[in-house]
Amino acid sequence: MPTNINMDNVQLLNTVRQYAPFDYQNRIPAVTQGSIESALKGFRSYTPDWDTFFGVFLQKIGLQVIRKAQFTDPFSPFKMQPMRLGSKIEEIAINLQRAHAYKNNCYDVFNADLPDTRVNYHSLNRADVYQVQAPLREIMQQAFTSDYSLSQYLGSLVDNLIVSEQADEYLLFKKLMAEYEDNEGYYNFNISVNPATNPAEFSRALVRGIRSMYRTVKFPSNKWSAEGRAAGLTTVGGDMVLIIDAATEAMVDVESLAAAFHLDKGDFLADNVVVIDEWPRELAGTYALMVDRDFFVVSDLFRTMQPAPINPCNLSQSFFYHVQSVISYSRFVPALRWSTDASTSIGNTPATVTGITIAMDTNARVGYVSGAGTQASPAIFTAPGSVRLIATGAGTQGTDTGYDLSSVEWSIVTYNGAGERYAIAPSDTHIDRNGILTIGATAASDGLSIVVGAHGTIDGAPQALFYVSVEPE
């Protein structure tokens, strides 16, 4: 049924005239019910005025009123602001910084850790055009059939154009959710209760799961986002949105879901839930998704209506509605799924470490003279100083080779010049948890020998040793 713009013919013509250019206003006077026919005669005698009429109608009346009255993409509230410049979106996430052990003799104030910055780029990937042809003869005839016929007829012309675009945008959002499952994979929670045979227990199980995870994702974790599971990005859930299909929503206690989000039912349904008709094929078996509002990286580059000249052969005018957008998703935010699939499992395969080696950071050593750090060729220092040691390992983490030993347990043992071991190393000679070995004045004056051990934290992992000889000048 065509949209009723709720303007009679006189109101519509006068509203268009209000927004039209000055020369249009000079040729087409304000009308009353009795003078409307003379105004239409003016359109017949000077057809370029139809260009102005339709331009104003579509931009100032049709697109605004009809978009509100007809089908609107339910995902529209989660779109970003329209882009004013460019055709790409740069998405940036910064990981948490690691802690360092406190040192009271720290002097290197210019060697702080660089931020662990992750960047994704999202490019223009939608460029659609929708067309409508307005037959001028029929429009003029409609103006005489009833007081509201002109607005109804024009509304029906634009209805299809707007609703078609919104329906396509809705399908693109659904495709976007399916692509995330194909490319990244949601963190999935299995719901084993059959909703067809036990709807009450199914509803309770789903609501419990959503309530629990709504709170859990508010804590820092690298489990819930694609970038977190793949590359260790720690994320914190923000404004979470629930996406659910109509069949599942009918079985679920919406009041309980709203309580999980700490909202009343009205606010929850209006702002934090999207109900869809059905899941795409790639998400078969899905009951619900819960994603951060920033999951949808969707923004319009522009939307514009462009008219063509009047076709003198059949007295029609065509309009072209262009929509260009970026439609993408974020890998940096939590994205959870409840379905019949098996629950996501992380880190169940034990890691193995077959060897550890220690190397010196050539850019972070003070007082070092020579030597490789082996027992046969210890690293020689002739004054108090420091060196950063880096432990690397060989082994497997599941099916991946090359186990990351960025975190190991360090130990230190010291010997005097006669080869006797100290029970406790001098207080000014130590190694912190980041591998910074500090050699103090006591070690330099006493000519100590130092053995540093790097121990893997995996059960049964070997250790590596690093030898230092302090020889005062």
C-alpha positions as CSV (number, residue, x, y, z in Angstrom):
1,M,0.0,0.0,0.0
2,P,1.6,3.3,-1.0
3,T,2.6,5.7,1.7
4,N,0.2,8.5,2.5
5,I,2.3,11.7,2.8
6,N,-0.7,13.3,4.5
7,M,-0.8,16.4,2.3
8,D,-3.6,17.3,0.0
9,N,-2.8,18.5,-3.5
10,V,-2.8,22.2,-2.5
11,Q,-0.5,21.6,0.5
12,L,1.9,19.5,-1.5
13,L,2.2,22.1,-4.3
14,N,2.6,25.0,-1.9
15,T,5.2,23.1,0.2
16,V,7.3,22.4,-2.8
17,R,7.0,26.0,-3.8
18,Q,8.3,27.0,-0.4
19,Y,11.6,25.2,-0.9
20,A,11.9,25.9,-4.7
21,P,14.2,28.5,-6.3
22,F,13.0,32.1,-6.9
23,D,12.4,31.7,-10.6
24,Y,10.1,28.7,-10.0
25,Q,8.1,30.7,-7.4
26,N,7.7,33.5,-10.0
27,R,6.2,31.1,-12.6
28,I,4.2,28.8,-10.3
29,P,2.1,30.9,-7.8
30,A,0.8,29.7,-4.4
31,V,-2.4,27.9,-5.0
32,T,-5.8,27.3,-3.5
33,Q,-8.2,24.5,-4.2
34,G,-9.9,26.7,-6.8
35,S,-6.7,27.8,-8.6
36,I,-4.9,24.4,-8.7
37,E,-5.8,23.8,-12.3
38,S,-4.1,27.0,-13.5
39,A,-1.0,26.0,-11.6
40,L,-0.9,22.6,-13.4
41,K,-1.4,24.4,-16.8
42,G,1.9,26.3,-15.9
43,F,3.6,22.9,-15.6
44,R,2.3,21.9,-19.0
45,S,3.5,25.1,-20.7
46,Y,7.0,25.0,-19.1
47,T,8.1,21.5,-18.5
48,P,11.5,22.3,-16.9
49,D,9.5,23.2,-13.8
50,W,8.9,19.5,-13.4
51,D,12.6,19.1,-12.8
52,T,12.4,21.6,-9.9
53,F,9.2,20.1,-8.6
54,F,10.5,16.5,-8.4
55,G,13.9,17.6,-7.1
56,V,12.3,19.4,-4.1
57,F,9.7,16.7,-3.6
58,L,12.2,13.9,-3.4
59,Q,14.8,15.7,-1.4
60,K,12.6,17.6,1.1
61,I,9.4,15.6,1.3
62,G,9.5,12.1,-0.2
63,L,12.8,10.8,1.1
64,Q,12.2,12.1,4.6
65,V,8.6,11.2,5.1
66,I,8.5,7.8,3.3
67,R,11.7,6.5,4.9
68,K,10.1,7.0,8.3
69,A,6.8,5.5,7.3
70,Q,7.9,2.3,5.6
71,F,10.2,-0.6,6.2
72,T,13.5,0.5,7.8
73,D,16.5,-1.7,8.2
74,P,16.5,-2.8,11.9
75,F,20.3,-2.6,11.9
76,S,20.3,1.1,10.9
77,P,20.8,2.4,14.5
78,F,24.1,0.6,14.6
79,K,25.6,2.4,11.6
80,M,28.4,4.9,12.1
81,Q,28.1,8.6,11.2
82,P,28.2,9.2,7.4
83,M,31.7,9.7,6.0
84,R,32.4,13.2,5.0
85,L,35.8,12.6,3.3
86,G,37.5,9.6,1.7
87,S,36.3,6.1,1.1
88,K,38.1,4.1,3.8
89,I,37.7,3.6,7.5
90,E,40.8,3.1,9.7
91,E,40.0,1.1,12.8
92,I,42.6,1.2,15.6
93,A,42.9,-0.9,18.7
94,I,45.7,-0.7,21.3
95,N,46.5,-3.7,23.5
96,L,47.2,-3.5,27.2
97,Q,50.7,-2.7,28.2
98,R,52.8,-5.2,30.1
99,A,54.0,-4.5,33.6
100,H,57.7,-4.2,34.5
101,A,59.4,-4.9,37.8
102,Y,60.3,-1.8,39.7
103,K,64.0,-0.8,39.8
104,N,65.3,1.9,42.0
105,N,68.4,2.3,39.8
106,C,66.6,2.8,36.5
107,Y,68.1,5.5,34.4
108,D,66.9,4.6,30.9
109,V,63.8,6.8,30.6
110,F,63.8,6.8,26.8
111,N,63.4,3.1,26.2
112,A,59.7,2.7,27.2
113,D,57.7,0.0,25.4
114,L,56.0,1.0,22.2
115,P,52.3,0.6,22.2
116,D,51.0,-2.7,20.7
117,T,48.8,-1.1,18.1
118,R,46.5,-3.1,15.8
119,V,45.0,-1.5,12.6
120,N,42.3,-2.7,10.2
121,Y,41.2,-0.9,7.1
122,H,37.6,-1.0,5.8
123,S,37.0,0.1,2.2
124,L,34.0,1.2,0.2
125,N,32.3,-2.0,-0.9
126,R,28.7,-1.0,-1.7
127,A,27.8,1.1,-4.7
128,D,24.2,0.6,-5.7
129,V,21.8,2.7,-7.8
130,Y,18.0,2.6,-7.7
131,Q,15.9,4.0,-10.5
132,V,12.3,5.3,-10.7
133,Q,10.5,6.8,-13.7
134,A,7.9,9.4,-13.2
135,P,5.2,9.7,-16.0
136,L,4.2,13.3,-16.1
137,R,0.9,12.8,-17.9
138,E,-0.4,10.3,-15.3
139,I,0.8,12.6,-12.4
140,M,-1.2,15.5,-13.8
141,Q,-4.3,13.3,-14.3
142,Q,-4.0,12.1,-10.7
143,A,-4.1,15.6,-9.4
144,F,-7.8,15.9,-10.5
145,T,-9.2,12.6,-9.1
146,S,-9.2,13.6,-5.4
147,D,-7.7,16.1,-3.0
148,Y,-5.0,13.6,-1.8
149,S,-4.4,11.7,-5.0
150,L,-1.2,13.6,-6.0
151,S,0.7,12.9,-2.8
152,Q,-0.5,9.3,-2.8
153,Y,0.6,8.8,-6.4
154,L,4.0,10.4,-5.8
155,G,4.4,8.5,-2.6
156,S,3.9,5.2,-4.4
157,L,6.6,6.1,-6.9
158,V,9.2,6.7,-4.1
159,D,8.0,3.8,-1.9
160,N,9.6,1.1,-4.0
161,L,12.8,3.0,-4.3
162,I,13.3,3.6,-0.5
163,V,12.0,0.2,0.7
164,S,14.1,-1.6,-1.9
165,E,17.3,0.1,-0.7
166,Q,16.5,-0.5,3.0
167,A,15.7,-4.2,2.3
168,D,19.0,-4.6,0.5
169,E,20.9,-3.0,3.4
170,Y,19.2,-5.4,5.8
171,L,20.3,-8.4,3.6
172,L,23.9,-7.0,3.6
173,F,24.0,-6.8,7.4
174,K,22.9,-10.4,7.5
175,K,25.6,-11.4,5.0
176,L,28.1,-9.5,7.1
177,M,27.3,-11.6,10.1
178,A,27.6,-14.8,8.1
179,E,31.0,-13.7,6.7
180,Y,32.3,-13.2,10.2
181,E,31.4,-16.8,11.1
182,D,33.1,-18.0,7.9
183,N,36.2,-15.9,8.2
184,E,36.7,-15.5,12.0
185,G,34.2,-17.6,13.9
186,Y,32.1,-16.3,16.8
187,Y,33.0,-17.6,20.3
188,N,30.2,-20.2,20.4
189,F,28.2,-21.6,23.4
190,N,26.3,-24.8,22.8
191,I,22.6,-25.0,23.7
192,S,21.8,-28.7,23.9
193,V,18.1,-28.3,25.0
194,N,15.7,-28.9,22.1
195,P,13.4,-25.8,21.9
196,A,10.7,-27.8,20.1
197,T,10.3,-30.4,22.9
198,N,11.2,-28.4,25.9
199,P,10.7,-24.7,25.2
200,A,10.7,-23.6,28.8
201,E,14.0,-25.2,29.7
202,F,15.5,-23.9,26.4
203,S,14.4,-20.4,27.3
204,R,16.0,-20.6,30.7
205,A,19.3,-22.0,29.3
206,L,19.6,-19.3,26.7
207,V,18.7,-16.5,29.1
208,R,21.2,-17.8,31.7
209,G,24.0,-18.0,29.2
210,I,23.3,-14.5,27.8
211,R,23.0,-13.0,31.4
212,S,26.3,-14.6,32.4
213,M,28.2,-13.5,29.3
214,Y,26.8,-9.9,29.4
215,R,28.6,-9.5,32.7
216,T,31.7,-11.6,31.8
217,V,32.6,-9.6,28.6
218,K,33.0,-6.5,30.7
219,F,36.2,-7.9,32.1
220,P,39.5,-7.7,30.1
221,S,40.0,-10.9,28.0
222,N,41.6,-12.1,24.8
223,K,39.0,-14.8,24.3
224,W,35.9,-13.1,23.0
225,S,37.2,-11.2,19.9
226,A,38.7,-12.6,16.7
227,E,41.9,-10.5,17.1
228,G,42.2,-11.7,20.7
229,R,42.1,-15.4,19.9
230,A,44.3,-15.0,16.9
231,A,46.9,-12.5,18.1
232,G,46.4,-11.8,21.9
233,L,44.5,-8.5,21.8
234,T,42.8,-7.9,25.1
235,T,39.4,-6.4,24.8
236,V,36.6,-5.2,27.1
237,G,33.0,-5.4,26.0
238,G,31.2,-2.1,25.9
239,D,27.6,-1.5,24.7
240,M,26.4,-5.0,23.9
241,V,23.7,-5.7,21.4
242,L,21.6,-8.9,21.2
243,I,20.6,-10.3,17.7
244,I,17.9,-13.0,17.8
245,D,15.6,-14.5,15.2
246,A,11.8,-14.1,15.5
247,A,11.1,-17.8,16.2
248,T,13.6,-17.9,19.1
249,E,12.3,-14.6,20.5
250,A,8.8,-16.0,20.7
251,M,10.1,-18.7,23.1
252,V,12.3,-16.5,25.3
253,D,11.4,-14.5,28.4
254,V,12.1,-11.0,27.1
255,E,11.7,-9.6,30.6
256,S,14.5,-11.7,31.9
257,L,16.7,-10.7,28.9
258,A,16.0,-7.1,29.6
259,A,17.0,-7.6,33.2
260,A,20.3,-9.2,32.1
261,F,21.1,-5.9,30.3
262,H,19.9,-3.9,33.3
263,L,17.2,-2.2,31.3
264,D,13.4,-2.2,31.4
265,K,11.7,-4.1,28.6
266,G,10.8,-1.1,26.5
267,D,14.4,0.4,26.5
268,F,15.9,-3.0,25.9
269,L,13.7,-3.8,22.8
270,A,14.2,-0.3,21.4
271,D,18.0,0.0,21.8
272,N,19.7,-3.3,22.5
273,V,18.0,-6.0,20.5
274,V,17.5,-6.7,16.8
275,V,15.0,-9.3,15.8
276,I,15.6,-10.8,12.3
277,D,13.4,-13.0,10.2
278,E,15.8,-15.9,9.9
279,W,19.5,-16.7,10.0
280,P,21.6,-17.0,6.9
281,R,22.6,-20.5,5.8
282,E,26.1,-20.0,7.2
283,L,24.6,-19.5,10.7
284,A,22.2,-22.4,10.6
285,G,21.5,-23.7,14.1
286,T,22.0,-20.2,15.7
287,Y,19.7,-19.0,18.4
288,A,21.3,-15.6,19.3
289,L,24.3,-13.4,18.8
290,M,25.7,-10.9,21.2
291,V,28.1,-8.4,19.8
292,D,29.6,-5.1,20.8
293,R,27.8,-2.1,19.2
294,D,31.1,-1.3,17.4
295,F,31.1,-4.7,15.8
296,F,29.3,-3.2,12.7
297,V,31.8,-1.0,10.8
298,V,29.1,0.4,8.5
299,S,29.0,4.0,7.2
300,D,27.4,5.7,4.2
301,L,29.8,7.5,1.9
302,F,26.9,9.3,0.4
303,R,23.2,9.0,-0.6
304,T,22.1,11.3,-3.5
305,M,19.1,11.6,-5.8
306,Q,20.1,12.6,-9.4
307,P,17.4,13.5,-12.0
308,A,17.7,12.9,-15.7
309,P,16.2,15.4,-18.2
310,I,12.6,15.0,-19.2
311,N,12.1,12.5,-22.0
312,P,10.1,14.3,-24.6
313,C,9.0,11.1,-26.3
314,N,6.8,9.9,-23.5
315,L,6.8,12.8,-21.1
316,S,8.5,11.1,-18.3
317,Q,11.4,11.9,-16.0
318,S,13.8,9.4,-14.4
319,F,15.5,9.7,-11.1
320,F,18.5,7.7,-9.9
321,Y,19.1,7.1,-6.2
322,H,22.8,6.4,-5.5
323,V,23.9,4.7,-2.3
324,Q,27.6,4.1,-1.6
325,S,28.7,2.6,1.7
326,V,31.4,0.8,3.7
327,I,29.9,-2.4,5.1
328,S,32.3,-4.4,7.3
329,Y,32.9,-5.8,10.7
330,S,35.4,-5.4,13.5
331,R,37.8,-8.1,14.6
332,F,38.6,-6.0,17.8
333,V,35.4,-6.4,19.8
334,P,33.6,-9.3,21.5
335,A,31.3,-11.4,19.3
336,L,29.5,-14.3,20.9
337,R,27.1,-16.9,19.6
338,W,24.6,-19.4,21.1
339,S,23.8,-22.4,18.8
340,T,23.5,-26.1,18.4
341,D,27.2,-26.2,17.4
342,A,29.9,-27.4,19.8
343,S,31.2,-24.9,22.3
344,T,34.4,-23.1,21.4
345,S,37.4,-24.6,23.0
346,I,40.7,-22.7,23.5
347,G,44.1,-24.0,24.6
348,N,43.1,-27.6,25.3
349,T,46.2,-29.0,23.4
350,P,49.3,-28.9,25.6
351,A,52.3,-27.1,24.5
352,T,55.7,-28.8,24.3
353,V,59.1,-27.1,24.5
354,T,62.1,-29.0,23.2
355,G,64.8,-26.3,23.7
356,I,65.6,-22.8,25.0
357,T,68.3,-20.4,24.0
358,I,69.4,-17.1,25.5
359,A,70.7,-14.2,23.5
360,M,71.7,-10.6,24.4
361,D,69.9,-7.6,23.0
362,T,72.7,-5.8,21.3
363,N,70.9,-2.5,21.8
364,A,70.5,-2.9,25.5
365,R,73.8,-3.6,27.2
366,V,76.0,-1.3,29.3
367,G,79.5,-2.2,30.5
368,Y,79.8,-5.3,28.3
369,V,83.2,-5.9,26.7
370,S,83.2,-9.3,25.0
371,G,82.1,-12.9,25.1
372,A,79.0,-14.8,23.9
373,G,77.5,-15.8,27.3
374,T,78.4,-19.5,27.0
375,Q,80.3,-21.4,29.6
376,A,83.4,-21.5,27.4
377,S,83.0,-17.8,26.4
378,P,81.2,-15.9,29.2
379,A,80.0,-12.4,28.6
380,I,82.7,-10.1,30.2
381,F,81.8,-6.9,32.0
382,T,84.5,-4.6,33.4
383,A,82.2,-2.2,35.4
384,P,78.7,-2.0,36.8
385,G,76.2,-2.3,33.9
386,S,73.2,-4.2,32.5
387,V,72.1,-6.3,29.6
388,R,68.8,-7.4,28.3
389,L,68.5,-11.1,27.8
390,I,66.0,-12.7,25.4
391,A,64.9,-16.3,25.7
392,T,63.5,-18.1,22.7
393,G,62.3,-21.6,22.4
394,A,61.7,-24.5,20.0
395,G,58.6,-26.7,20.3
396,T,54.9,-26.7,19.6
397,Q,51.7,-25.2,20.7
398,G,49.0,-27.6,19.4
399,T,49.7,-27.9,15.7
400,D,51.7,-24.7,15.6
401,T,55.5,-24.8,15.7
402,G,57.7,-22.2,17.3
403,Y,56.6,-21.9,20.9
404,D,56.6,-18.3,22.2
405,L,58.8,-17.9,25.2
406,S,58.2,-14.2,25.9
407,S,57.4,-15.2,29.5
408,V,59.9,-17.4,31.4
409,E,61.1,-17.7,34.9
410,W,64.6,-16.2,35.4
411,S,67.0,-17.2,38.1
412,I,70.5,-16.0,39.1
413,V,73.4,-17.6,40.9
414,T,76.7,-15.8,41.8
415,Y,80.2,-17.1,42.6
416,N,83.2,-15.3,44.1
417,G,86.7,-15.2,42.6
418,A,87.5,-18.6,44.2
419,G,84.5,-20.3,42.6
420,E,82.5,-20.4,45.8
421,R,78.8,-20.0,45.4
422,Y,77.0,-17.2,47.3
423,A,73.8,-18.4,49.1
424,I,72.2,-15.1,48.1
425,A,73.3,-12.8,45.2
426,P,74.3,-9.3,46.2
427,S,71.3,-7.0,46.4
428,D,72.5,-4.8,43.6
429,T,72.9,-7.7,41.2
430,H,69.7,-9.2,40.0
431,I,67.5,-10.0,37.0
432,D,63.9,-8.9,36.6
433,R,61.0,-10.8,35.1
434,N,61.6,-9.0,31.7
435,G,65.1,-10.4,31.4
436,I,67.1,-7.2,32.4
437,L,70.2,-8.4,34.2
438,T,71.7,-5.6,36.4
439,I,75.3,-6.0,37.6
440,G,76.0,-3.7,40.6
441,A,79.1,-2.2,42.2
442,T,79.5,-5.2,44.6
443,A,79.9,-7.6,41.7
444,A,82.3,-5.3,39.9
445,S,84.5,-4.8,43.0
446,D,84.5,-8.4,44.0
447,G,85.0,-9.9,40.5
448,L,82.0,-12.2,40.6
449,S,81.0,-14.9,38.2
450,I,77.3,-15.0,37.4
451,V,75.1,-17.7,36.0
452,V,71.6,-16.8,34.8
453,G,69.0,-19.5,34.1
454,A,65.9,-19.2,31.9
455,H,63.2,-21.8,32.8
456,G,60.3,-22.6,30.6
457,T,56.9,-22.5,32.4
458,I,55.6,-25.6,30.6
459,D,55.8,-28.8,32.5
460,G,59.0,-30.7,31.7
461,A,60.5,-27.8,29.7
462,P,64.3,-27.5,29.7
463,Q,66.3,-24.5,30.8
464,A,69.0,-22.4,29.3
465,L,72.1,-20.9,31.1
466,F,73.9,-17.6,30.4
467,Y,77.3,-17.0,31.9
468,V,78.8,-13.7,32.9
469,S,82.3,-12.9,34.2
470,V,82.8,-9.5,36.0
471,E,86.5,-8.5,35.7
472,P,87.3,-5.1,37.2
473,E,89.6,-2.9,35.3
